[in-house]
Coordinates of C-alpha atoms in Angstrom, one line a residue:
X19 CA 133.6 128.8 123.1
X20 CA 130.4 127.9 125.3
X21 CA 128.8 130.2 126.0
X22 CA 128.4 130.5 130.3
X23 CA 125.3 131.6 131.3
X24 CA 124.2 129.6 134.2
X25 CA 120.6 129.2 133.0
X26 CA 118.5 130.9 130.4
X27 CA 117.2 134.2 131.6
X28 CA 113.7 136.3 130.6
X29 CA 115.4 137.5 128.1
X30 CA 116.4 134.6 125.9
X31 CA 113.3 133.5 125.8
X32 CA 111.8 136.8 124.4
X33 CA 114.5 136.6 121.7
X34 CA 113.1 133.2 120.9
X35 CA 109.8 134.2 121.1
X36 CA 110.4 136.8 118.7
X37 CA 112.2 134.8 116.2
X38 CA 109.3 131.6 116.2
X39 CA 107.0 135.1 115.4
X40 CA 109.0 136.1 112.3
X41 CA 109.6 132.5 111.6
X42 CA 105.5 131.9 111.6
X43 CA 104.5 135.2 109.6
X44 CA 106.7 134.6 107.1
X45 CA 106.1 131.1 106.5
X46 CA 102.2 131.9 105.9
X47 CA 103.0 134.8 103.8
X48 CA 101.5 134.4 100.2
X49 CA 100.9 130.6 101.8
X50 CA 98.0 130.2 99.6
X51 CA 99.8 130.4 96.3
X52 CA 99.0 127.9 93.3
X53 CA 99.9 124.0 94.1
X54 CA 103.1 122.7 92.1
X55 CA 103.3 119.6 90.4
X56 CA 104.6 117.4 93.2
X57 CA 101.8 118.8 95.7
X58 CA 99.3 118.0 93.3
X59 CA 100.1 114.4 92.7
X60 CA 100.4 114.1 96.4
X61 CA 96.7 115.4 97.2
X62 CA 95.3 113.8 94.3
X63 CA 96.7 109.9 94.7
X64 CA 97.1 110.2 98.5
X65 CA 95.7 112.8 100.3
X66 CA 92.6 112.7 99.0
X67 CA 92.0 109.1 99.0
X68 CA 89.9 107.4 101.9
X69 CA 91.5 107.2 105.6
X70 CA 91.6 103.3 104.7
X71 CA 93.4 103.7 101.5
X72 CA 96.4 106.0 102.2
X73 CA 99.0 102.9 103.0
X74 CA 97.4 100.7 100.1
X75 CA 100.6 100.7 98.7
X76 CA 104.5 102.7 98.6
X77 CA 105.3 105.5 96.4
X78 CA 108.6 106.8 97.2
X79 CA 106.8 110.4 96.7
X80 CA 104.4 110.3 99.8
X81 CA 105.6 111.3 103.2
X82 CA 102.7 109.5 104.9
X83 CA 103.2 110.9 108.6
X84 CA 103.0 114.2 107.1
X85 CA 99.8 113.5 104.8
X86 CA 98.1 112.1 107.1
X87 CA 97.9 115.6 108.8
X88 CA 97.6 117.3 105.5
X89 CA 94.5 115.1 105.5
X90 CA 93.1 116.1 108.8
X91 CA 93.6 119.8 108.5
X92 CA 92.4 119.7 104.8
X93 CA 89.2 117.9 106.0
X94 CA 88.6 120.9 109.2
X95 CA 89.3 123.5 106.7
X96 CA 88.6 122.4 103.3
X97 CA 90.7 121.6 100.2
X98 CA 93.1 124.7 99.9
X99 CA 95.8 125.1 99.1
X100 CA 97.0 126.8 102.4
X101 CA 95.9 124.1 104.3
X102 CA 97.6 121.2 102.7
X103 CA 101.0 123.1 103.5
X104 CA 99.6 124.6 106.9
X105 CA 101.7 120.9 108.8
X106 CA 104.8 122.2 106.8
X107 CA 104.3 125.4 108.2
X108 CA 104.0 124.1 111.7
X109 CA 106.9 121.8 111.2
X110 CA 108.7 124.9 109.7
X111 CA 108.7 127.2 112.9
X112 CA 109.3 124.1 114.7
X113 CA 112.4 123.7 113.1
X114 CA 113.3 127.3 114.1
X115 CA 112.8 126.5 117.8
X116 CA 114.6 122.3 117.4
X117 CA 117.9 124.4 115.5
X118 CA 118.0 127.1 118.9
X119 CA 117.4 124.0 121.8
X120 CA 120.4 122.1 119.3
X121 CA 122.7 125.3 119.4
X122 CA 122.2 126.1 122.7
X123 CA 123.6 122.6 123.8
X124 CA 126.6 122.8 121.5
X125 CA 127.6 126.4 121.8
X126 CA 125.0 128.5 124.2
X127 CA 122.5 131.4 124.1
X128 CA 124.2 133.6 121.8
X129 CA 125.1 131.0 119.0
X130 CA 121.9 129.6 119.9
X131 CA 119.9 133.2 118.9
X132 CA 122.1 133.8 115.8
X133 CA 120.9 130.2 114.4
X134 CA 117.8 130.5 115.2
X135 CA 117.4 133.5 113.7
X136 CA 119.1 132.9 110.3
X137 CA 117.1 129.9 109.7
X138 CA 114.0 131.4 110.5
X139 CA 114.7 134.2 107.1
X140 CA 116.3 130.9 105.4
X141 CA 115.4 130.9 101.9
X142 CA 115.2 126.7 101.6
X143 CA 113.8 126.4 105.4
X144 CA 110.8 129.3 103.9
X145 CA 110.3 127.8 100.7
X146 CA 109.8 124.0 102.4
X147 CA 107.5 125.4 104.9
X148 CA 105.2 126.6 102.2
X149 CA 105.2 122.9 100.5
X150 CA 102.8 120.5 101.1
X151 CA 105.2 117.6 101.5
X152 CA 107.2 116.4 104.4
X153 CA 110.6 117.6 104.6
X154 CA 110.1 120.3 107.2
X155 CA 108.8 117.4 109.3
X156 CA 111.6 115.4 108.8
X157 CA 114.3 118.1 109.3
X158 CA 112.1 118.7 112.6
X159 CA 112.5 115.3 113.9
X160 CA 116.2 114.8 112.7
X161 CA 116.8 117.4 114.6
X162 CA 115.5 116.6 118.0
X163 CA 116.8 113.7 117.4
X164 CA 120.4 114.7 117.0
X165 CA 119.6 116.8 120.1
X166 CA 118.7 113.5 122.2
X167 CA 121.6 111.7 120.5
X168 CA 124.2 114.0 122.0
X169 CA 122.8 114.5 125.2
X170 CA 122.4 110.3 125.4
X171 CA 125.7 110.2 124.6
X172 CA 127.0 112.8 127.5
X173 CA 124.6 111.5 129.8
X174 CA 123.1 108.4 129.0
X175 CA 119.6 107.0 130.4
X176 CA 116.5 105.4 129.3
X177 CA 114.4 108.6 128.7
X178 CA 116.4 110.1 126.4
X179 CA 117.5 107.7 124.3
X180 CA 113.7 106.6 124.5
X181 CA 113.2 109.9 123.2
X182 CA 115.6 109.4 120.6
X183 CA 113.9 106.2 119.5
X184 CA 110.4 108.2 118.9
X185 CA 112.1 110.9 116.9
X186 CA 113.7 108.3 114.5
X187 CA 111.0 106.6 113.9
X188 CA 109.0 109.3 113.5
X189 CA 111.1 110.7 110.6
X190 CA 111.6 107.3 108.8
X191 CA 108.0 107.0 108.4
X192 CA 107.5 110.7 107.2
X193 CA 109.6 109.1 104.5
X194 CA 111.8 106.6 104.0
X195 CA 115.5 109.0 103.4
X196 CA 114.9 109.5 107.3
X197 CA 116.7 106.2 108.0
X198 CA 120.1 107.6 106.2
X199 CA 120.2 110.7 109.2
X200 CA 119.3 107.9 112.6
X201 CA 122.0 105.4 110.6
X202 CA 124.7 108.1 110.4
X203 CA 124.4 108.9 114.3
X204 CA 124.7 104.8 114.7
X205 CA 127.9 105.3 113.0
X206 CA 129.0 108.4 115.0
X207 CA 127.9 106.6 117.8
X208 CA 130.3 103.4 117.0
X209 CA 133.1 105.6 116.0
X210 CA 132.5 107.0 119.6
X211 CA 132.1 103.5 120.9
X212 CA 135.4 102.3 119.4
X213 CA 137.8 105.4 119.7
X214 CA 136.3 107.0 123.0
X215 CA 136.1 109.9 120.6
X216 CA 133.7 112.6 122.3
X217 CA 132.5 110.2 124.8
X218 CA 133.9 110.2 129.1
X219 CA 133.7 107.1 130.1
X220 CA 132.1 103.8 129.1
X221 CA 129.2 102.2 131.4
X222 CA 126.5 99.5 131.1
X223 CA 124.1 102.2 130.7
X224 CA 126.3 104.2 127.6
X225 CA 125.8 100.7 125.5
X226 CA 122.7 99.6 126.7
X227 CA 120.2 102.3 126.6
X228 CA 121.1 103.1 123.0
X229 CA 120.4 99.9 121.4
X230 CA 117.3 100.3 123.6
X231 CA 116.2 103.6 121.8
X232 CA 117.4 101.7 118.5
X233 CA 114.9 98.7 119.5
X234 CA 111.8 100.9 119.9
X235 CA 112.9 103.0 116.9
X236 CA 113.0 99.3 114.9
X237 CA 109.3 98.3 116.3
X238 CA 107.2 101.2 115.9
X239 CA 108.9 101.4 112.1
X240 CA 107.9 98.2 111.6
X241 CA 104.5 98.8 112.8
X242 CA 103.8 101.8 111.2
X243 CA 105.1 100.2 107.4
X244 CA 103.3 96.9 108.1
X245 CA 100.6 97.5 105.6
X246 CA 102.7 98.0 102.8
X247 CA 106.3 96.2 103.3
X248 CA 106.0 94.1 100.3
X249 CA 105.5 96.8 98.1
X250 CA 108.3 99.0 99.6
X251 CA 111.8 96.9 98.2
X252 CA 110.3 96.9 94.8
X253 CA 109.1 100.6 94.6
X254 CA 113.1 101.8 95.3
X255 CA 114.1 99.3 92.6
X256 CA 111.9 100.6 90.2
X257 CA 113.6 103.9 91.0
X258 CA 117.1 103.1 90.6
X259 CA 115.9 101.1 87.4
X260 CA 113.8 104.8 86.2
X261 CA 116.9 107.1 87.1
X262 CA 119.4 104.9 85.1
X263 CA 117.6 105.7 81.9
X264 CA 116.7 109.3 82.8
X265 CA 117.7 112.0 80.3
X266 CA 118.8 114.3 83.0
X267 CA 121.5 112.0 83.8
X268 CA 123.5 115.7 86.1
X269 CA 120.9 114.5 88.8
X270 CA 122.7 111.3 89.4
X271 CA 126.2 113.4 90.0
X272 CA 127.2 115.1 93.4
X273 CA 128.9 118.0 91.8
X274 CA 125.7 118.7 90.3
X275 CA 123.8 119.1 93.5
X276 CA 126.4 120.6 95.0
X277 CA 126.3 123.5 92.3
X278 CA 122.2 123.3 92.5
X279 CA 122.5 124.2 96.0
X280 CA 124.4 126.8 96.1
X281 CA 122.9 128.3 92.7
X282 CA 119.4 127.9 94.7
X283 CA 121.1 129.6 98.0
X284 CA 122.7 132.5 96.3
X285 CA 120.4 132.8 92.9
X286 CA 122.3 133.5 89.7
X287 CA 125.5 135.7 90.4
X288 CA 128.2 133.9 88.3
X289 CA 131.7 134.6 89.7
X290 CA 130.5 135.7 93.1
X291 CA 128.9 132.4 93.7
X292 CA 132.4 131.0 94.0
X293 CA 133.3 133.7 96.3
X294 CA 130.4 132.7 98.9
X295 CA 131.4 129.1 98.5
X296 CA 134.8 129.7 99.2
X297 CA 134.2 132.3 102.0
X298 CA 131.7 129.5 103.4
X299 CA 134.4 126.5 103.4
X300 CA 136.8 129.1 105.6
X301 CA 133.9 129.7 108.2
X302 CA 132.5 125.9 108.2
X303 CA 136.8 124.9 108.9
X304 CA 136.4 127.5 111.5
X305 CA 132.7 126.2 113.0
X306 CA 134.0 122.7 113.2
X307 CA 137.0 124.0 115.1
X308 CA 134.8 126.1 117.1
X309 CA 132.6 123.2 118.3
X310 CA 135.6 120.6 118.8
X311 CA 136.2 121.6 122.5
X312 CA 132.3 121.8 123.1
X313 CA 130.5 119.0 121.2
X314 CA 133.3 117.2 119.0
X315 CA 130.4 114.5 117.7
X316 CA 128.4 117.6 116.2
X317 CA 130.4 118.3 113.2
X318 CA 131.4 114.6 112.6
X319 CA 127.1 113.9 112.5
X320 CA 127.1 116.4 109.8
X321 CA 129.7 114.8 107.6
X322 CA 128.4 111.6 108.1
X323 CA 124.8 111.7 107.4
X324 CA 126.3 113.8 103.9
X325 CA 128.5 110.6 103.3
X326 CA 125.6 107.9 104.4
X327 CA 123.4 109.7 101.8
X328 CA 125.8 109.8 98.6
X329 CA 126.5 106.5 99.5
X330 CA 123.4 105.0 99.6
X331 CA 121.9 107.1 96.6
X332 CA 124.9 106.3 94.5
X333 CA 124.3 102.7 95.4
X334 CA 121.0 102.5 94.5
X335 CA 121.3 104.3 91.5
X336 CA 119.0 107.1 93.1
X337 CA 118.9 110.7 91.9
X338 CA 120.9 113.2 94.2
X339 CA 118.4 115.9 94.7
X340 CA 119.6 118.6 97.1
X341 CA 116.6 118.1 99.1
X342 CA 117.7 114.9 100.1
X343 CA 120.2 117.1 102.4
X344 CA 117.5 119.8 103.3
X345 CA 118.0 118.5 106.9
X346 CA 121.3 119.7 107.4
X347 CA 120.9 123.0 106.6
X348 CA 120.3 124.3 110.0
X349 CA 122.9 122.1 111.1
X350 CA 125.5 124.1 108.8
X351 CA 123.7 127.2 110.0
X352 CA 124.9 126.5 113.1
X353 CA 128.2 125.7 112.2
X354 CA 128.6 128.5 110.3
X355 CA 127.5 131.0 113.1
X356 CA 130.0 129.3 115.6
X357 CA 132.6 129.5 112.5
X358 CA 132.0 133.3 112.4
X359 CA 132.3 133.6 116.1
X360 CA 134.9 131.1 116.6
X361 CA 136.8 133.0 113.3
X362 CA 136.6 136.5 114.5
X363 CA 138.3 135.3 118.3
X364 CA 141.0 134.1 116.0
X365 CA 141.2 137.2 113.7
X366 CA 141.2 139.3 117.2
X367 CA 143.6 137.3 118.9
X368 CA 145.7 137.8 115.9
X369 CA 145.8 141.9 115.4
X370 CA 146.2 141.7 119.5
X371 CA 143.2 143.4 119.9
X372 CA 141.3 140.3 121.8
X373 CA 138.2 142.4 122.6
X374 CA 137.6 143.5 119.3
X375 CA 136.7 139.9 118.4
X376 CA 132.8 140.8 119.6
X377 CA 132.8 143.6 117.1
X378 CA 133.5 141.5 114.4
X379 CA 131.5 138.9 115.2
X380 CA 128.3 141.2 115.3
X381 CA 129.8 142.7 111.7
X382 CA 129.1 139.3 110.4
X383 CA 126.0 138.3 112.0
X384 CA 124.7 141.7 110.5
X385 CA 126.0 140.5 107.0
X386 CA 124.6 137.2 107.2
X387 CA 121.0 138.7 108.2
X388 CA 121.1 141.3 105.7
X389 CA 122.1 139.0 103.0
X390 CA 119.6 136.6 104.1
X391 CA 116.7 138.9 104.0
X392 CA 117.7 139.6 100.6
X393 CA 117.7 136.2 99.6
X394 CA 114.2 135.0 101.4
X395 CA 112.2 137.3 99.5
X396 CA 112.6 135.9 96.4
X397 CA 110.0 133.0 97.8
X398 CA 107.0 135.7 96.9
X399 CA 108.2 136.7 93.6
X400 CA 106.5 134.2 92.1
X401 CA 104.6 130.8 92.7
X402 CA 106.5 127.6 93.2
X403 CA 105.1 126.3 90.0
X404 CA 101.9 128.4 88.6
X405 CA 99.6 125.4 87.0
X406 CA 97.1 127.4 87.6
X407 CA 97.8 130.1 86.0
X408 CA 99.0 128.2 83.0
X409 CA 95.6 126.1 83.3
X410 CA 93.4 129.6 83.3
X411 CA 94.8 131.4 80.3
X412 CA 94.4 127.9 78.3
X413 CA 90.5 127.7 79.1
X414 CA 90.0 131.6 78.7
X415 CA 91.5 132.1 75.5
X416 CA 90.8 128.6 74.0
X417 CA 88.9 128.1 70.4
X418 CA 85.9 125.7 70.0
X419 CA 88.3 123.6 67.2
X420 CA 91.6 124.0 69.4
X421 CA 93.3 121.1 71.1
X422 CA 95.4 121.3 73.9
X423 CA 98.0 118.8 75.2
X424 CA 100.2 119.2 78.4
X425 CA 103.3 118.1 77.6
X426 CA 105.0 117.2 81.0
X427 CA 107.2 113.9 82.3
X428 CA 104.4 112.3 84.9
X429 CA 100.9 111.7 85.3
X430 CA 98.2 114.1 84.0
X431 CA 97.7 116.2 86.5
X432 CA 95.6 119.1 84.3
X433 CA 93.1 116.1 84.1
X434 CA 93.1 114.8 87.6
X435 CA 93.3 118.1 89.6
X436 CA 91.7 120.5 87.6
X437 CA 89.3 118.5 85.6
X438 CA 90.7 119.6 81.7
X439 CA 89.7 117.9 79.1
X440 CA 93.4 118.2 77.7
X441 CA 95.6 115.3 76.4
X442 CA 99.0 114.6 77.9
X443 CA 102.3 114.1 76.1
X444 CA 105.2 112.5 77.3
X445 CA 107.5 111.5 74.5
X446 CA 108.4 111.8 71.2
X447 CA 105.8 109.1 69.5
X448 CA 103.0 111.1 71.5
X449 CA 104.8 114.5 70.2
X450 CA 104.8 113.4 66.3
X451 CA 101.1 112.6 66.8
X452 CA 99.4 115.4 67.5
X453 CA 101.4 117.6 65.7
X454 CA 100.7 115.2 62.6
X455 CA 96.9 116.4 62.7
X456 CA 96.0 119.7 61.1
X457 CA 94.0 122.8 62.9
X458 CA 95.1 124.9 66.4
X459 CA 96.8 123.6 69.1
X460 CA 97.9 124.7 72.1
X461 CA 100.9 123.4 74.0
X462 CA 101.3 123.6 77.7
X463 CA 104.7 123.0 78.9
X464 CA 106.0 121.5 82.2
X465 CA 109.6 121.1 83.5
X466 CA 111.5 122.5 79.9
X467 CA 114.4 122.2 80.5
X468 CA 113.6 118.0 81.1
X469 CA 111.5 118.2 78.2
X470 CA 113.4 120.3 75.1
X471 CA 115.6 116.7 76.1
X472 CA 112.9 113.8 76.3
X473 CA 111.4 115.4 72.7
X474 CA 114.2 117.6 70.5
X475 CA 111.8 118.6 68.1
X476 CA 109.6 120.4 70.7
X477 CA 113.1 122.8 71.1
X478 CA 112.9 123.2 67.1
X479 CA 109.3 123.9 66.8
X480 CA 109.6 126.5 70.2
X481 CA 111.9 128.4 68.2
X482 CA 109.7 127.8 64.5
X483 CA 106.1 127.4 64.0
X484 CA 105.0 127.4 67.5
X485 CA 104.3 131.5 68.9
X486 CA 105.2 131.9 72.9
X487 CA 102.1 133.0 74.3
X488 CA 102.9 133.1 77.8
X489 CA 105.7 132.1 80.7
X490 CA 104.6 131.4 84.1
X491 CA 107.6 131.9 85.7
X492 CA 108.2 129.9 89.1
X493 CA 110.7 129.6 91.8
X494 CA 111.3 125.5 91.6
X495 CA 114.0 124.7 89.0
X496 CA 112.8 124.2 86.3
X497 CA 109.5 125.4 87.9
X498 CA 108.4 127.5 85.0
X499 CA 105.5 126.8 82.8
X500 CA 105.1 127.4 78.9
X501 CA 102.1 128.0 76.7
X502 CA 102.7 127.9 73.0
X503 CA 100.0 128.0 70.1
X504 CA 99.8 126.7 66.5
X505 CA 97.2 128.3 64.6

């Protein structure tokens, strides 16, 4: 299945080089697009606070490796929105170039160029390398650090799995969810310890310098959190405590984000989404067979960091966003691109036509490229979340006698980003109220779907007295914006 090329040649390296291009142009296409909610409560409570201030205290929604460079290049090239995103960017097209080092090492130069390349025109891996937030970052170091975990496990010494140790911390303290991946490869790693499962033989060294990454891993963690530990246990209680009593309770359930993902993946094409999910089970079975007699500990790190992460966020009563698993996606990429190789040996093999397995293996690279350049564009048909937009039409068209509320779940973010004057809304007490008073209001209308469920009567009056003036649509779920009047 490895592929033999004694060393990488002149070419491989162009191919790269041309990927990391596409990957870079079109990550910082239309990268200047309007901020979306989570990016704006980001850069207002965190980014934009004093150097001094930005580990006052934990909020499970700052990634604080990441802002602190969202920080530094925001302060070189001023507050826009482009360069609060420019680190996720960076991070993005490193990604590219961390999935091709991981794929060379499990399956070699070809796989390696195929992966590459598909997550380079990845829909997810574009649309997190145009957010200002640190997922990007994290995939990037979860990934070298898987990459250091394998090879410490082949060949164990002190550099690597130093290496290793750097790259987990790292991740943990662009967020928190970073621990689930490093804890998952402790439990391959222990598996492998137990079984001898992907492992030659056990030395000194194959024990010792692990726990040795894992020390340094465990003290530069605790150094980087040290500011704000105590506030850290109670902040993911509060969270289990808000998600409990949320009124989107689907975002609690797996099925749910397993259906999110792929609806997200493959956009809204009913029966046929079933068809790609079943057609990508068959090539995943085929990509773990494929990379058995290579790297067995690569497809059993996969399945473990998904397991770690349900069962932590089931345990804590967390929400189950798909994002939580945006780190694996290159990972799958690359199982799925040995799957398709791995699958078409097979299929040749099998018609006894063994040399007609390449043939089919470039047939499906082509489809998966084609369908993936279909897919990506949708990241510039519209802004993530256009608050911008919503917030301009508002002012423009607004009466002297007119009040305007933003009716959204969180903080008011019209107020504290773009300096409105507006009121915000948040439940059905604050609902009844200003509809109560008599004269023109104006509505503006975050998240819908979440909040046609937090007020009922909002739906009602929607489809009643209130008159649709506009819909900013947006590629986030639920990303799109509604402004409604009452004259």
């Amino acid at each position: 299945m490895k592929q033999q090329a004694p060393a990488l040649g002149r070419n491989d390296l162009a191919v790269l080089l041309f990927i990391l291009l596409l990957a870079a142009a079109l990550r910082t296409a239309g990268l200047n697009a309007p901020l979306w909610y989570d990016e704006i409560w980001t850069v207002d409570t965190h980014i934009r606070r004093p150097w001094g201030e930005m580990m006052r205290e934990y909020s499970m929604n700052h990634h604080y490796f990441f802002s602190m460079k969202a920080k530094l290049v925001a302060q070189i090239f001023g507050e826009e929105a482009w360069a609060y995103r420019f680190p996720a960017v960076l991070f993005g097209v490193g990604v590219v170039g961390a999935i091709w080092w991981l794929a060379k090492d499990v399956s070699g130069a070809r796989i390696a160029h195929v992966s590459a390349l598909l997550v380079a025109l990845s829909y997810h891996q574009v649309w997190f390398s145009q957010n200002a937030r640190g997922y990007t970052e994290l995939a990037f170091w979860s990934t070298l650090g898987l990459i250091f975990f394998l090879r410490g496990v082949q060949r164990p010494s002190f550099g690597t799995w130093a290496a290793f140790g750097l790259t987990a911390a790292a991740a943990v303290f662009t967020h928190l969810t970073g621990a689930f991946f490093f804890v998952a490869l402790g439990l391959v790693w222990l598996v492998s310890l137990i079984t001898g499962f992907g492992r030659g033989a056990l030395t000194r060294d194959w024990v010792l310098w692990p726990l040795t990454g894992v020390a340094i891993a465990s003290v530069v963690i605790l150094l980087a959190y040290l500011p704000i530990l105590p506030s850290i246990a109670g902040t993911v209680g509060d969270v289990g405590a808000t998600s409990a009593v949320d009124v989107m309770q689907e975002y609690q359930n797996p099925l749910w984000t397993i259906v999110e993902g792929l609806r997200t993946a493959v956009g809204k094409t009913g029966a046929l989404t079933l068809v790609v999910a079943g057609a990508g089970v068959v090539v995943l079975a085929f990509g773990a067979a494929g990379a058995q007699s290579t790297q067995p500990l690569f497809f059993l790190s996969i399945v473990m960091h998904i397991v770690v992460t349900l069962v932590i966020l089931l345990a804590l009563g967390m929400r189950i966003w798909p994002r939580f698993f945006f780190v694996d996606i290159g990972l799958v990429i690359i199982l799925a691109v040995i799957g398709c190789w791995y699958g078409a040996g097979v299929a040749a093999r099998g018609l006894g036509r063994p040399h007609f397995g390449t043939l089919l293996f470039a047939t499906g690279v082509v489809a998966m490229v084609a369908v993936s350049l279909f897919l990506v564009q949708r990241n510039y048909a519209a802004p993530k979340q256009d608050l911008a937009g919503a917030f301009a039409l508002v002012e423009q068209t607004r009466t002297p006698s007119e009040r305007i509320y933003a009716i959204n779940p969180g903080g008011a973010v019209f107020e504290s980003h773009f300096d409105a004057d507006w009121v915000t809304i948040g439940d059905v007490a604050g609902y009844a109220d200003a509809m109560a008073q008599p004269g023109p209001v104006a509505l503006v209308v975050l998240f819908p779907n979440r909040m046609f469920r937090v007020i009922p009567q909002l739906e009602q009056d929607a489809e009643g007295q209130l008159e649709l003036v506009q819909a900013f649509a947006g590629t986030l779920g639920d990303g799109r914006v509604l402004v409604y009047r009452r004259q």
